[in-house]
PDB file of C-alpha atoms in Angstrom:
ATOM      1  CA  MET A 112      -2.711  -8.512  19.598  1.00  0.00           C
ATOM      2  CA  ASN A 113       1.052  -8.220  19.561  1.00  0.00           C
ATOM      3  CA  SER A 114       2.919  -5.391  17.879  1.00  0.00           C
ATOM      4  CA  VAL A 115       3.840  -7.438  14.780  1.00  0.00           C
ATOM      5  CA  ALA A 116       0.194  -8.346  14.227  1.00  0.00           C
ATOM      6  CA  ASN A 117      -0.790  -4.695  14.748  1.00  0.00           C
ATOM      7  CA  LEU A 118       1.733  -3.614  12.113  1.00  0.00           C
ATOM      8  CA  GLU A 119       0.531  -6.261   9.667  1.00  0.00           C
ATOM      9  CA  ALA A 120      -3.110  -5.246  10.178  1.00  0.00           C
ATOM     10  CA  SER A 121      -2.168  -1.604   9.726  1.00  0.00           C
ATOM     11  CA  ASP A 122      -0.259  -2.437   6.532  1.00  0.00           C
ATOM     12  CA  LEU A 123      -3.268  -4.288   5.119  1.00  0.00           C
ATOM     13  CA  ARG A 124      -5.559  -1.324   5.865  1.00  0.00           C
ATOM     14  CA  ILE A 125      -3.119   0.985   4.111  1.00  0.00           C
ATOM     15  CA  ILE A 126      -2.862  -1.386   1.124  1.00  0.00           C
ATOM     16  CA  ARG A 127      -6.672  -1.460   0.812  1.00  0.00           C
ATOM     17  CA  SER A 128      -6.783   2.338   0.977  1.00  0.00           C
ATOM     18  CA  ILE A 129      -4.048   2.614  -1.643  1.00  0.00           C
ATOM     19  CA  LEU A 130      -5.921   0.251  -3.975  1.00  0.00           C
ATOM     20  CA  ARG A 131      -9.146   2.254  -3.570  1.00  0.00           C
ATOM     21  CA  SER A 132      -7.290   5.497  -4.231  1.00  0.00           C
ATOM     22  CA  MET A 133      -5.590   4.059  -7.288  1.00  0.00           C
ATOM     23  CA  ALA A 134      -8.992   3.119  -8.720  1.00  0.00           C
ATOM     24  CA  ASN A 135     -10.834   6.293  -7.706  1.00  0.00           C
ATOM     25  CA  GLU A 136      -8.094   8.788  -8.533  1.00  0.00           C
ATOM     26  CA  HIS A 137      -6.545   6.895 -11.483  1.00  0.00           C
ATOM     27  CA  TRP A 138      -3.186   6.933  -9.739  1.00  0.00           C
ATOM     28  CA  SER A 139      -0.234   4.732 -10.552  1.00  0.00           C
ATOM     29  CA  VAL A 140       1.292   2.653  -7.766  1.00  0.00           C
ATOM     30  CA  GLN A 141       4.097   5.219  -7.443  1.00  0.00           C
ATOM     31  CA  GLU A 142       1.642   8.119  -7.176  1.00  0.00           C
ATOM     32  CA  ALA A 143      -0.358   6.283  -4.525  1.00  0.00           C
ATOM     33  CA  LEU A 144       2.737   5.433  -2.488  1.00  0.00           C
ATOM     34  CA  ASP A 145       3.799   9.084  -2.697  1.00  0.00           C
ATOM     35  CA  GLU A 146       0.351  10.291  -1.654  1.00  0.00           C
ATOM     36  CA  TYR A 147       0.319   7.957   1.362  1.00  0.00           C
ATOM     37  CA  ASP A 148       3.889   8.979   2.315  1.00  0.00           C
ATOM     38  CA  ILE A 149       5.157   5.395   2.304  1.00  0.00           C
ATOM     39  CA  PRO A 150       8.860   5.503   3.242  1.00  0.00           C
ATOM     40  CA  GLU A 151      11.357   4.440   0.602  1.00  0.00           C
ATOM     41  CA  PHE A 152      12.522   1.409   2.625  1.00  0.00           C
ATOM     42  CA  LEU A 153       8.963  -0.027   2.697  1.00  0.00           C
ATOM     43  CA  ARG A 154       8.003   0.639  -0.918  1.00  0.00           C
ATOM     44  CA  GLU A 155       9.303  -2.638  -2.323  1.00  0.00           C
ATOM     45  CA  ASP A 156       7.185  -4.616   0.162  1.00  0.00           C
ATOM     46  CA  TYR A 157       4.099  -2.512  -0.532  1.00  0.00           C
ATOM     47  CA  GLU A 158       4.582  -2.802  -4.299  1.00  0.00           C
ATOM     48  CA  ALA A 159       4.819  -6.591  -3.980  1.00  0.00           C
ATOM     49  CA  GLN A 160       1.615  -6.747  -1.914  1.00  0.00           C
ATOM     50  CA  ILE A 161      -0.206  -4.510  -4.389  1.00  0.00           C
ATOM     51  CA  GLU A 162       1.062  -6.589  -7.334  1.00  0.00           C
ATOM     52  CA  ALA A 163      -0.241  -9.749  -5.645  1.00  0.00           C
ATOM     53  CA  CYS A 164      -3.743  -8.259  -5.795  1.00  0.00           C
ATOM     54  CA  PHE A 165      -3.556  -8.138  -9.589  1.00  0.00           C
ATOM     55  CA  VAL A 166      -1.437 -11.150 -10.541  1.00  0.00           C
ATOM     56  CA  ASP A 167      -2.569 -14.756 -10.160  1.00  0.00           C
TER      57      ASP A 167
END
């Protein structure tokens, strides 16, 4: 697996963990991103991926 694929797989694992935490801990997206120490420059991408899980 190349490094881009590794990063994408890692991102998806983090997204799944964030979604579980949001449900289990009743966190908002912002709280979850803070808890997982997602850097500011990546937050927009993560928010978009999380939103895609909820919006058709």
